[in-house]
Amino acid sequence: MIPVAIYLAFMHSDSFSIIVDVPYLIWAVIGLGFLSCLGLGSYMLASRYLPFVIFGLLSYLEPVLLAFSSMMLGERIAHDEWLTYIPIWLAVLLLVIEGSLHVIKQQQKQRALAKNSQALALEIEKNQQK
């Protein structure tokens, strides 16, 4: 893929002349490439270590956070585009609420299981003493 990328970058655009005119851009490209690698590596690690529900939720949350960060950097959403963004953000909000409720219920079940296992252990110990 690298030869194809080099061909497209240098034959069908003026990338080389821009980099020659503004030499610090190559460092920006290298830095952005490093950040992309770091992000992809973090994504792969998260897929291994996070529960499936939370990982899926974060996958839906990422585009929303990107939209918010682009708006913080000065990007504006046109009036006719709001009808597209608002339902997506509401859907992600519902996913966040559902995921939070799922995690809370799971923690409650774990606490109840620990409490029941302690009570069972005490009951077994009491029966063994008789």
Coordinates of C-alpha atoms in Angstrom, one line a residue:
M1 CA 0.0 0.0 0.0
I2 CA 2.9 2.4 0.6
P3 CA 3.9 2.5 -3.1
V4 CA 0.3 3.4 -4.0
A5 CA 0.2 6.1 -1.3
I6 CA 3.4 7.6 -2.6
Y7 CA 2.2 7.5 -6.2
L8 CA -1.1 9.2 -5.3
A9 CA 0.6 11.7 -3.0
F10 CA 3.3 12.9 -5.5
M11 CA 1.7 12.3 -8.9
H12 CA -1.8 13.5 -8.4
S13 CA -1.3 16.4 -6.0
D14 CA 1.1 19.2 -5.1
S15 CA 2.0 17.7 -1.7
F16 CA 5.7 17.7 -2.4
S17 CA 5.9 21.3 -3.4
I18 CA 3.9 22.3 -0.3
I19 CA 6.2 20.3 2.0
V20 CA 9.2 22.0 0.3
D21 CA 7.7 25.4 0.7
V22 CA 6.7 24.8 4.4
P23 CA 9.2 22.2 5.8
Y24 CA 7.7 22.0 9.3
L25 CA 4.6 20.3 7.7
I26 CA 6.5 17.0 7.5
W27 CA 6.9 17.1 11.3
A28 CA 3.2 17.7 11.6
V29 CA 2.4 14.7 9.3
I30 CA 4.8 12.5 11.3
G31 CA 3.3 13.7 14.6
L32 CA -0.2 13.0 13.4
G33 CA 0.8 9.6 12.2
F34 CA 2.3 8.8 15.6
L35 CA -1.0 10.0 17.3
S36 CA -3.0 7.8 14.9
C37 CA -0.8 4.8 15.8
L38 CA -1.2 5.6 19.5
G39 CA -5.0 5.8 19.1
L40 CA -5.3 2.6 17.2
G41 CA -3.1 0.8 19.7
S42 CA -5.2 2.1 22.6
Y43 CA -8.4 1.0 20.7
M44 CA -7.0 -2.5 20.3
L45 CA -6.0 -2.7 24.0
A46 CA -9.4 -1.4 25.1
S47 CA -11.1 -4.1 23.0
R48 CA -9.3 -6.7 25.1
Y49 CA -9.6 -5.3 28.6
L50 CA -13.0 -3.5 28.6
P51 CA -16.3 -5.3 29.0
F52 CA -18.1 -5.7 25.7
V53 CA -21.0 -3.3 26.7
I54 CA -18.6 -0.5 27.7
F55 CA -16.4 -1.0 24.6
G56 CA -19.4 -0.9 22.3
L57 CA -20.7 2.2 24.1
L58 CA -17.3 4.0 23.6
S59 CA -17.4 3.0 19.9
Y60 CA -20.7 4.9 19.6
L61 CA -19.5 7.8 21.7
E62 CA -16.3 8.5 19.7
P63 CA -18.0 10.2 16.7
V64 CA -20.0 12.4 19.0
L65 CA -16.8 13.5 20.9
L66 CA -15.1 14.2 17.6
A67 CA -18.1 16.4 16.5
F68 CA -17.9 18.3 19.9
S69 CA -14.1 18.7 19.6
S70 CA -14.4 20.0 16.0
M71 CA -17.0 22.5 17.2
M72 CA -14.6 23.6 19.9
L73 CA -12.0 24.2 17.3
G74 CA -14.3 26.5 15.3
E75 CA -16.3 24.2 13.1
R76 CA -19.9 25.3 12.8
I77 CA -23.0 23.1 12.1
A78 CA -25.4 24.6 9.6
H79 CA -29.1 25.0 10.6
D80 CA -30.2 22.3 8.2
E81 CA -27.7 19.8 9.6
W82 CA -28.9 20.0 13.2
L83 CA -31.8 17.7 12.4
T84 CA -29.2 15.0 11.6
Y85 CA -27.0 15.5 14.6
I86 CA -29.6 15.9 17.4
P87 CA -31.1 12.4 17.0
I88 CA -27.7 10.8 16.8
W89 CA -26.6 12.6 20.1
L90 CA -29.9 11.6 21.7
A91 CA -29.4 7.9 20.7
V92 CA -25.8 8.0 22.1
L93 CA -27.2 9.6 25.3
L94 CA -29.7 6.7 25.6
L95 CA -26.9 4.2 25.1
V96 CA -24.9 5.9 27.9
I97 CA -27.9 5.7 30.2
E98 CA -28.6 2.1 29.3
G99 CA -24.9 1.1 29.7
S100 CA -24.7 2.9 33.1
L101 CA -27.8 1.1 34.3
H102 CA -26.4 -2.2 33.1
V103 CA -23.2 -1.7 35.0
I104 CA -25.0 -0.6 38.2
K105 CA -27.3 -3.7 38.1
Q106 CA -24.2 -5.9 37.5
Q107 CA -22.5 -4.4 40.6
Q108 CA -25.6 -4.9 42.7
K109 CA -25.8 -8.6 41.6
Q110 CA -22.1 -9.1 42.5
R111 CA -22.7 -7.5 45.9
A112 CA -25.7 -9.7 46.5
L113 CA -23.8 -12.8 45.4
A114 CA -20.9 -12.0 47.8
K115 CA -23.4 -11.4 50.6
N116 CA -25.2 -14.7 49.9
S117 CA -21.9 -16.6 49.7
Q118 CA -20.8 -15.2 53.1
A119 CA -24.1 -16.2 54.6
L120 CA -23.9 -19.7 53.1
A121 CA -20.3 -20.1 54.4
L122 CA -21.5 -19.1 57.9
E123 CA -24.4 -21.5 57.7
I124 CA -22.1 -24.4 56.6
E125 CA -19.7 -23.6 59.4
K126 CA -22.6 -23.5 61.9
N127 CA -23.9 -27.0 60.6
Q128 CA -20.4 -28.5 60.9
Q129 CA -20.1 -27.4 64.5
K130 CA -23.3 -29.4 65.4

